[in-house]
Coordinates of C-alpha atoms and ligand atoms in Angstrom, one line a residue:
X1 CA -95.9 -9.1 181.2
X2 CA -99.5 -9.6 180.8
X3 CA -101.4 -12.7 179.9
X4 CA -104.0 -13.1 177.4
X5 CA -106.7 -15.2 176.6
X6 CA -108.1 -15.5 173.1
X7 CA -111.4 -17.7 173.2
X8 CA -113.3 -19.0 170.3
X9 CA -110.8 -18.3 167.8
X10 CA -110.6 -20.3 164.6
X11 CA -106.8 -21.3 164.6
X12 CA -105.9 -20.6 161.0
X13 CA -109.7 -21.0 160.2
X14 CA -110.2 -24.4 161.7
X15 CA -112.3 -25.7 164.7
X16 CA -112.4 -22.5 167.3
X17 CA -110.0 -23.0 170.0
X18 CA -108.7 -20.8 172.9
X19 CA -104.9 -19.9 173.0
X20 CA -103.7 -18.9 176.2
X21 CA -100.3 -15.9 175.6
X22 CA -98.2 -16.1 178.7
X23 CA -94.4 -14.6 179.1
X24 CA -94.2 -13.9 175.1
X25 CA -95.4 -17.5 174.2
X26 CA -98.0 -19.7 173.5
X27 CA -99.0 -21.0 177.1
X28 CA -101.7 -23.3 176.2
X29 CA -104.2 -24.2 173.5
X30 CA -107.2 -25.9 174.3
X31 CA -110.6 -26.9 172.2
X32 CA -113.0 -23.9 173.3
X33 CA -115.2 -25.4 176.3
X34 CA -112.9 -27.8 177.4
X35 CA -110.2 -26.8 179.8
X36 CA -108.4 -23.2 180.0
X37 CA -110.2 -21.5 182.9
X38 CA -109.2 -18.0 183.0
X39 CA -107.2 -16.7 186.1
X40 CA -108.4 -13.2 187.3
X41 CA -105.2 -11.6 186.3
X42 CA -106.3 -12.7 182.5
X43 CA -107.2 -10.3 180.6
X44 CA -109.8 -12.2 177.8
X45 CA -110.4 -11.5 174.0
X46 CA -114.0 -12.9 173.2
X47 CA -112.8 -14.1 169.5
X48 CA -115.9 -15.2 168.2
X49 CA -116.0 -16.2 164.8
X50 CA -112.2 -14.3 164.1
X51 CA -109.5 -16.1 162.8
X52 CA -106.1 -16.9 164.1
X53 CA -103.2 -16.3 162.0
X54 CA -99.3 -16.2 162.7
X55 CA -98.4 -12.2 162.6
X56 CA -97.9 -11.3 159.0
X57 CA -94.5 -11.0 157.5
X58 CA -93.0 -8.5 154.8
X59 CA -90.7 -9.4 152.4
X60 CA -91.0 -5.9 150.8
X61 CA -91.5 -2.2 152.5
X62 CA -90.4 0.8 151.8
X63 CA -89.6 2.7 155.0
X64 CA -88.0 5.5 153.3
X65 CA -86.6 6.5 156.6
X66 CA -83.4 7.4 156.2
X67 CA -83.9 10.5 153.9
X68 CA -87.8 10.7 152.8
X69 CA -88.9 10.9 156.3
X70 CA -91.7 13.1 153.9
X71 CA -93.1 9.9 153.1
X72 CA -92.8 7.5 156.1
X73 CA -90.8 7.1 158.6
X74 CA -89.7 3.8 160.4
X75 CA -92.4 5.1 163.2
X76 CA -95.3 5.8 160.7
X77 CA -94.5 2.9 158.2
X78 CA -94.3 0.2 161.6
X79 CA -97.6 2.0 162.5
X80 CA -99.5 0.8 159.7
X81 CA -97.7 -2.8 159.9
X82 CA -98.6 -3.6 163.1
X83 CA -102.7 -2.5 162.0
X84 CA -102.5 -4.7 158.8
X85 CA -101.7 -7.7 161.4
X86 CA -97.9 -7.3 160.2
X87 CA -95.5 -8.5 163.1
X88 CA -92.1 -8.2 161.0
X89 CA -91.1 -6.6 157.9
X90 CA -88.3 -5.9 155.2
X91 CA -87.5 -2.5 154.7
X92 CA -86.1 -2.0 151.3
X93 CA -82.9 0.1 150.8
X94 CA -83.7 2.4 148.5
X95 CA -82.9 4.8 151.1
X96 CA -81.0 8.9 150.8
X97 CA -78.2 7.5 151.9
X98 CA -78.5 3.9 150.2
X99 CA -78.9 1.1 152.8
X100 CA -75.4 -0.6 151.1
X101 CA -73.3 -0.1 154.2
X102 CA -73.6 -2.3 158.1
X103 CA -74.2 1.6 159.2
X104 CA -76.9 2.7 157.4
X105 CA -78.6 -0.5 157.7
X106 CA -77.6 -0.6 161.6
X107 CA -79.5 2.5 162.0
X108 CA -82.7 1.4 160.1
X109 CA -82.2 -1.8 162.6
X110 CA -81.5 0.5 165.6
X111 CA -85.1 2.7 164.5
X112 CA -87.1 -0.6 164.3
X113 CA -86.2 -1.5 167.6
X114 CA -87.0 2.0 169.0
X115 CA -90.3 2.1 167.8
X116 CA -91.2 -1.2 168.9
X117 CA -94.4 -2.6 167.0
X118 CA -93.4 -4.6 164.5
X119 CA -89.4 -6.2 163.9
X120 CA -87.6 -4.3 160.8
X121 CA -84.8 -6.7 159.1
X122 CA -83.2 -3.9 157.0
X123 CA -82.5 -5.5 153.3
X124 CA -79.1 -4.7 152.2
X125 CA -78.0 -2.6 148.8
X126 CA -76.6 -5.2 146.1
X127 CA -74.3 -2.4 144.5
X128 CA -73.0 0.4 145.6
X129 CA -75.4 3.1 145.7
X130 CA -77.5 0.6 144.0
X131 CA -75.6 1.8 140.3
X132 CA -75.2 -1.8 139.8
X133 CA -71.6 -1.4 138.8
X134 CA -69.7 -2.5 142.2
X135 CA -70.9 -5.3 145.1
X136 CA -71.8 -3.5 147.9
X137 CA -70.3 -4.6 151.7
X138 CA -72.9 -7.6 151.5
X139 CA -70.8 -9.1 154.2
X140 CA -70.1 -6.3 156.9
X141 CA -74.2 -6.1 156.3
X142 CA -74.7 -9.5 157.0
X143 CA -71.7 -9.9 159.9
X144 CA -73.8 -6.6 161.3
X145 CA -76.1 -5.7 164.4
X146 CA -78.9 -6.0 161.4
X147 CA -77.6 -9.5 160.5
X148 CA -78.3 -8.7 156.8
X149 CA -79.8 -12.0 155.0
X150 CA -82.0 -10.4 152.0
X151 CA -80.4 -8.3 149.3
X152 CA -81.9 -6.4 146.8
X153 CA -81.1 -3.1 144.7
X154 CA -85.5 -2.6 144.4
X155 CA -86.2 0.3 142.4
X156 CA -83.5 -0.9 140.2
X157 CA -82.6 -4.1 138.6
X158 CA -79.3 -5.9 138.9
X159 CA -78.9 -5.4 134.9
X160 CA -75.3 -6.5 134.7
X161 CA -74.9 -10.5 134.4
X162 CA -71.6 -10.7 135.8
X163 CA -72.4 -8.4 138.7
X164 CA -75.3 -10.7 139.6
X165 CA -73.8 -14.0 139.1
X166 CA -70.9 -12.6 141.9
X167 CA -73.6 -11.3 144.5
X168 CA -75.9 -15.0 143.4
X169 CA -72.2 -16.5 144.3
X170 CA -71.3 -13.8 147.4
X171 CA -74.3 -14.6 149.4
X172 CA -74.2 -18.6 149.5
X173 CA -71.3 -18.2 152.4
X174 CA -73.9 -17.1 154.8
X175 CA -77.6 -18.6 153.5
X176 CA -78.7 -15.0 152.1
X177 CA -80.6 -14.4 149.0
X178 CA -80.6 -12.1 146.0
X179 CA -84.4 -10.3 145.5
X180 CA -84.7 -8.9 142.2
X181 CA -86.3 -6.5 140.7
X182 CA -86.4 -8.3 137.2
X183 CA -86.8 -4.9 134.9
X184 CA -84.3 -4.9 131.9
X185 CA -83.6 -1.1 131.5
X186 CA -82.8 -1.2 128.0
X187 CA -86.6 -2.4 126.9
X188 CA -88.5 0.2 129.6
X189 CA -86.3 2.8 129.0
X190 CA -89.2 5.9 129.4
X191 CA -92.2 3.8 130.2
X192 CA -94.8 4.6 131.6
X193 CA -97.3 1.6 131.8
X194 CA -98.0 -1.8 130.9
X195 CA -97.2 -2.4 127.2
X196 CA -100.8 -3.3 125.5
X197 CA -103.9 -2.4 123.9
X198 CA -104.4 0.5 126.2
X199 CA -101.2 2.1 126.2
X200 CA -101.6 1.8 122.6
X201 CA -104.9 3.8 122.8
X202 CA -103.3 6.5 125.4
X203 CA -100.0 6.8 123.6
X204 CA -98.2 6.3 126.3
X205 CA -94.7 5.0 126.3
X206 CA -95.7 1.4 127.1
X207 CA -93.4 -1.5 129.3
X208 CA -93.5 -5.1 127.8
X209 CA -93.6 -8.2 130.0
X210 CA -91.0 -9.7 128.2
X211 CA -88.8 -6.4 129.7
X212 CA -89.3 -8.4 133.5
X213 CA -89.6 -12.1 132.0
X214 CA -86.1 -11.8 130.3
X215 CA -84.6 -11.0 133.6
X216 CA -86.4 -13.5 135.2
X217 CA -85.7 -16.2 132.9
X218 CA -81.7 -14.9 133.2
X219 CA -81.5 -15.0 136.8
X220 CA -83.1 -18.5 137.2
X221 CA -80.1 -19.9 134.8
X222 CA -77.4 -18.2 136.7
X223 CA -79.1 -19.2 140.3
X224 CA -78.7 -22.6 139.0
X225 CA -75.4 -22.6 137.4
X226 CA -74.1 -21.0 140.9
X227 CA -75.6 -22.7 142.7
X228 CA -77.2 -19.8 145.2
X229 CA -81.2 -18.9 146.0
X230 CA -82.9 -16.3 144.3
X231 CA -85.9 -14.6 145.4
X232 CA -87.8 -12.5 142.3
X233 CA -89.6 -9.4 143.6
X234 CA -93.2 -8.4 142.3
X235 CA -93.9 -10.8 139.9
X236 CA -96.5 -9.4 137.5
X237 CA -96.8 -11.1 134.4
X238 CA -98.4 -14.6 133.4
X239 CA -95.4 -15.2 131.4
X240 CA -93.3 -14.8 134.8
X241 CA -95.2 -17.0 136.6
X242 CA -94.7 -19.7 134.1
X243 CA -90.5 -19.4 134.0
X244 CA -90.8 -19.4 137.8
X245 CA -92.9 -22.7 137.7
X246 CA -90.1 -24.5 135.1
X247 CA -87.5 -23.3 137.2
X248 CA -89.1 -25.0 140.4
X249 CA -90.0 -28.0 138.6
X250 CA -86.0 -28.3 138.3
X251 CA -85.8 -28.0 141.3
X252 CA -83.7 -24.7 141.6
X253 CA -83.9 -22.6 145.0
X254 CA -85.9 -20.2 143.3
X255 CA -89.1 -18.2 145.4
X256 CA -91.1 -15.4 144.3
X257 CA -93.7 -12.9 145.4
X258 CA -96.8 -10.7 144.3
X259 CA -98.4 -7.9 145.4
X260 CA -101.9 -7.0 146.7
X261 CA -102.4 -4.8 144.0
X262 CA -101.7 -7.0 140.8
X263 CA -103.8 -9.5 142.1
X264 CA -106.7 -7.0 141.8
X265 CA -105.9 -4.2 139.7
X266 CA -105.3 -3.8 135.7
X267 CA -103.8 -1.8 133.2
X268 CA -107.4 -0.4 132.3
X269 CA -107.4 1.5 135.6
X270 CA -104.6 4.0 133.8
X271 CA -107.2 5.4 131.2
X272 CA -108.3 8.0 134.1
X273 CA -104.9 9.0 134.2
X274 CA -104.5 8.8 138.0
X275 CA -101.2 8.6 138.6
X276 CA -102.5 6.8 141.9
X277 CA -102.2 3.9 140.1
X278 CA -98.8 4.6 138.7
X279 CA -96.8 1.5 139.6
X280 CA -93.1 -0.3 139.3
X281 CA -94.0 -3.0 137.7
X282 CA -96.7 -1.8 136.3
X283 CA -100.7 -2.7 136.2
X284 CA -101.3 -5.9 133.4
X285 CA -103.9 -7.1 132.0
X286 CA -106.6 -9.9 133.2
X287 CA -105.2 -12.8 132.0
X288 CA -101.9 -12.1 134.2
X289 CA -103.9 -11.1 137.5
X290 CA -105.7 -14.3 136.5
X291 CA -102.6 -16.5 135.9
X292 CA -101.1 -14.3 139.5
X293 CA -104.2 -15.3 141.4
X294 CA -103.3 -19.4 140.1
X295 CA -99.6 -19.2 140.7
X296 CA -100.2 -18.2 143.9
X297 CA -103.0 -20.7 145.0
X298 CA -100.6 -23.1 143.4
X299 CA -97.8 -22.1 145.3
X300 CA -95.3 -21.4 142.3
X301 CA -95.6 -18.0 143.9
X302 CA -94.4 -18.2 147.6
X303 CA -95.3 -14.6 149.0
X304 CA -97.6 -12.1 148.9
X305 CA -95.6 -8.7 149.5
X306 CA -96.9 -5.1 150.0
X307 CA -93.8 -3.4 147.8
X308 CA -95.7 -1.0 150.4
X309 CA -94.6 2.9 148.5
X310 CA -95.4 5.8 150.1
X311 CA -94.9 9.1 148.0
X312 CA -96.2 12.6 149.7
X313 CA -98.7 14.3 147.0
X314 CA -96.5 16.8 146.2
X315 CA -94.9 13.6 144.1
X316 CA -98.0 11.7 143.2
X317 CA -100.6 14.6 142.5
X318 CA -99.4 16.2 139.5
X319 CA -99.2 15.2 135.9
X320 CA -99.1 11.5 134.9
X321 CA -95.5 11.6 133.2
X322 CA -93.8 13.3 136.3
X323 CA -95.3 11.5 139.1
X324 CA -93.1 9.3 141.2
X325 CA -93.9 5.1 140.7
X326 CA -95.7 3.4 143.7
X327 CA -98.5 2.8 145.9
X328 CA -99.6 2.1 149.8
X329 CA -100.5 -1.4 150.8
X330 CA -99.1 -2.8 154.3
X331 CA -103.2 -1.5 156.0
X332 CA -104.5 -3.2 152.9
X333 CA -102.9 -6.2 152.1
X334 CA -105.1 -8.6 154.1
X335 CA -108.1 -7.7 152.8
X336 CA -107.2 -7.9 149.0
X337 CA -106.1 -11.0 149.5
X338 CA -108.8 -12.0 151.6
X339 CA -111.3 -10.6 148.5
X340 CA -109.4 -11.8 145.6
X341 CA -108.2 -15.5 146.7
X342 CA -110.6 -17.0 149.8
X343 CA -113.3 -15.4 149.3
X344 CA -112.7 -16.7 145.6
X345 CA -112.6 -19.8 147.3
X346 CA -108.7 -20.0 145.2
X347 CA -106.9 -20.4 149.1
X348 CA -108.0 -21.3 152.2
X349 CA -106.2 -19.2 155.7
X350 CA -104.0 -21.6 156.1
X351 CA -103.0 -21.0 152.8
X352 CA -103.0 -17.1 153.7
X353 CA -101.0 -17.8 156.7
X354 CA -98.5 -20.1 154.7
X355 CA -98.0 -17.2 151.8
X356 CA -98.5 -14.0 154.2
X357 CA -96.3 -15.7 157.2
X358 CA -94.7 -19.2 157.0
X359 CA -93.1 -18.7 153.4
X360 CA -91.9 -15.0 153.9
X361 CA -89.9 -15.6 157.1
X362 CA -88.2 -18.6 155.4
X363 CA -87.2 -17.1 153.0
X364 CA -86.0 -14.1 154.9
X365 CA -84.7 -16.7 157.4
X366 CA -86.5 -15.0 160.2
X367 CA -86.3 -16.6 163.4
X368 CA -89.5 -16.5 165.4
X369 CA -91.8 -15.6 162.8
X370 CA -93.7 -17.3 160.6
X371 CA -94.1 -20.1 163.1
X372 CA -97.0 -23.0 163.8
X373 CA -99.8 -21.8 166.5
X374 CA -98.3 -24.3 168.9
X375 CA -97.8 -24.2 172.7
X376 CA -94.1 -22.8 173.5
X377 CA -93.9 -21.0 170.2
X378 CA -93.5 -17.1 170.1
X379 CA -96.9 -15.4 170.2
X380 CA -96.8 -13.1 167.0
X381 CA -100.3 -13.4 165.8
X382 CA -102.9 -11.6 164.1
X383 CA -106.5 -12.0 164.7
X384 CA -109.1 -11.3 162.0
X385 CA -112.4 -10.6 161.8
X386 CA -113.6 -12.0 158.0
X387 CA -117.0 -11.0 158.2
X388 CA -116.2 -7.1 159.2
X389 CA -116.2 -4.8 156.1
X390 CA -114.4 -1.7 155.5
X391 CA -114.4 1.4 153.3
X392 CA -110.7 2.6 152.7
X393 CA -110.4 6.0 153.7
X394 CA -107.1 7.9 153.1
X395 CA -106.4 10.2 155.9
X396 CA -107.8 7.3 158.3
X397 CA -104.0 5.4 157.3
X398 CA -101.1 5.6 159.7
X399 CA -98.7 6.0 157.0
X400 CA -97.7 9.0 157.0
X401 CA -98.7 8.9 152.8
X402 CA -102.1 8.6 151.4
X403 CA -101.1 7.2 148.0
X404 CA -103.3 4.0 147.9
X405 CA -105.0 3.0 144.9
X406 CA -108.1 1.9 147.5
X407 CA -109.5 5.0 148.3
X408 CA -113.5 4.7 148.9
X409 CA -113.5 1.1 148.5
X410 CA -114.8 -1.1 150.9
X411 CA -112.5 -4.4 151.5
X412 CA -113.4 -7.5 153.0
X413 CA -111.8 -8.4 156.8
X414 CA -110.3 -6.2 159.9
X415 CA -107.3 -6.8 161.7
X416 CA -108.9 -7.0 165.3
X417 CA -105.6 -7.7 167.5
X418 CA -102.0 -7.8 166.6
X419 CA -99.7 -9.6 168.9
X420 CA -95.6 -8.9 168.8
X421 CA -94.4 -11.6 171.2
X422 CA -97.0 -11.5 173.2
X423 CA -97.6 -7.7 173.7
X424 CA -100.6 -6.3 171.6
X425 CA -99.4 -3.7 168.9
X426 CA -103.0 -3.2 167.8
X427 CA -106.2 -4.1 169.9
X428 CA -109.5 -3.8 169.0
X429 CA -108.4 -2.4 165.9
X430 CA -106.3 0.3 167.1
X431 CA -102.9 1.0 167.8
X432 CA -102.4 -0.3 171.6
Ligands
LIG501 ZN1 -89.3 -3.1 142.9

């Protein structure tokens, strides 16, 4: 295995250091000038003015693979992890057939190993087919090859109280956690965007915040009556945030996440009709992207999370009402966060590498990711160049979708290396 030498980086945007990568670890780390003499075999990465962050973890993906290998496959979707600086991810199991078995997630575990650039935990169904009438095999999932911690029916919310008091209740035996996708069906039956002044103007069917923050408010109650962990998926309402914040201040094992795209986008963006940004949840308003952006400086929000949802055009370029809910991010991610909350001067990159890293593998209790830049630990890294700018260009995406709401803009930040254990997935910005 080969040994690398990154020089001059700024370790989580600190004082520049070089970090020696030996045998899958971190060898050494020394102040840049002082000590770590390269050996001839070494190969060196001159990382001048880049940043040093632990590889990126996922909380949220949609593979699609198996059964919409249309979209992405676990090659494709892995592809474009490892270049947004992504070392693991959480592949969602809103799969044809339904991840709710230890086979099918087994085999998404298998895929992730074949391909290599990036570790795929497979998130296990809730319910059976994810109908949210009967648990699914949360334990064979769990007591599988895949070792099945995070649960989730995404797509779908777990509607039924008694249904997700048992799986709140199911996974305590074995440290796993329920994700949510807080959408009460009843209130967004038909909807088609955020509920506000502009759906009101477009006369379109709209979805109210108080459709997720009933759920959320729910779910918090029963997490602390059973006495389990709760993670709530896509949080996208100021309203959200603030149940979220009460039910930490209680001190309930309650975590949440947002995505790249409601900390920059709004429900305005839906009066050109591009279904592009058709989204589940949907786009808000200002004040909540505001109040998102503060949550998650604040920490009351633990994880940013690409809910990364490939469609092929044939189910995203047609008519508003018909096309399919969700949008690209895992190539992206970085640099909307990098725009909306340093260069805001809201977080610093530790705090980037604490809500894109440290906080995601905890709560997915990932071994090995997530970690401190600290001799002997695993070398999954990302290095990033903040000063680099980029304009998003579809078919330049290794997903093998080009639904991102991005298109023609330029973003702040490039992923220069991406390290998986010590073996670069992406070097000089490419695929290695
Ligand atoms: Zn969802």
């Amino acid at each position: 295995m080969s040994t690398y030498l990154i020089k001059n980086a700024k370790v989580l945007g600190g004082a520049a250091q070089d970090v020696l990568i030996s045998d899958g670890r971190i060898a050494e780390i020394a102040e840049t000038g002082h000590g770590l003499e390269p050996a001839d075999a070494v190969q060196i990465i001159d990382a001048e003015g880049h940043i040093l962050l632990p590889g990126l973890v996922d909380l949220h993906t949609h593979l699609r693979e198996p059964g919409r290998e249309d979209a992405e496959t676990v090659e494709t979707g892995t592809r474009a992890a490892a270049l947004g600086g992504y070392t693991a991810v959480h592949a969602m199991a809103n799969t044809d057939p339904v991840a709710d078995t230890a086979g099918v997630v087994e085999q998404v575990w298998r895929l992730g190993q074949e391909a290599g650039r990036c570790d795929v935990h497979p998130v296990g169904a809730v319910t059976v087919g994810l109908n949210g009438e009967r648990l699914a095999e949360l334990g064979a999932m769990h007591d599988s090859a895949a070792n099945v911690k995070v649960f989730s029916d995404d797509g779908k919310c777990v509607h039924d109280a008694v249904i997700m008091r048992r799986a709140l209740e199911y996974v305590k035996a074995f440290d796993g956690v329920v994700a949510q996708h807080a959408q009460e069906p009843r209130l967004t039956e038909g909807a088609q965007m955020n509920e506000g002044t502009v759906s009101g103007v477009l006369g379109l069917r709209g979805w109210p915040a108080v459709a997720e923050e009933a759920i959320i408010a729910r779910d918090v109650l029963l997490t602390a009556h059973v006495g389990s962990r709760l993670h709530v998926c896509h949080v996208s309402t100021a309203g959200s945030v603030e149940i979220i914040r009460w039910a930490k201040s209680k001190g309930w094992d309650v975590t949440a996440e947002v995505t790249p795209h409601h900390l920059l986008l709004t429900d305005e963006l839906v009066r050109s009709y591009d279904p592009v940004y058709k989204v589940n949840p949907p786009l808000r308003t200002a004040a909540d992207v505001a109040a998102l952006r503060e949550g998650l400086a604040d920490g009351t929000i633990d994880a940013v999370a690409t809910d990364h949802a490939p469609h092929p055009s044939e189910d995203k370029d047609c008519e508003w009402a018909v096309a399919a809910m969700g949008m690209l991010g895992l190539e992206t991610a970085l640099g909307i966060v990098q725009q909306t909350m340093v260069d805001t001067g809201l977080m610093d990159w530790a705090g980037v590498a604490d809500r894109m890293s440290a906080r995601p593998a905890r709560i997915g209790r990932l071994d090995g990711h997530g970690r401190p830049i600290a001799v002997g630990e695993p070398a999954n890294l990302v290095l990033v160049d903040p000063a680099a700018r980029r304009t998003v260009e579809p078919s330049e995406l290794a997903s093998r979708s080009a639904n991102t709401p991005y298109a023609g803009m330029e973003l702040p930040g490039r992923v220069v290396a991406t390290f998986l254990r010590g073996v670069p997935t992406v070097i000089d910005g490419k695929l290695a």
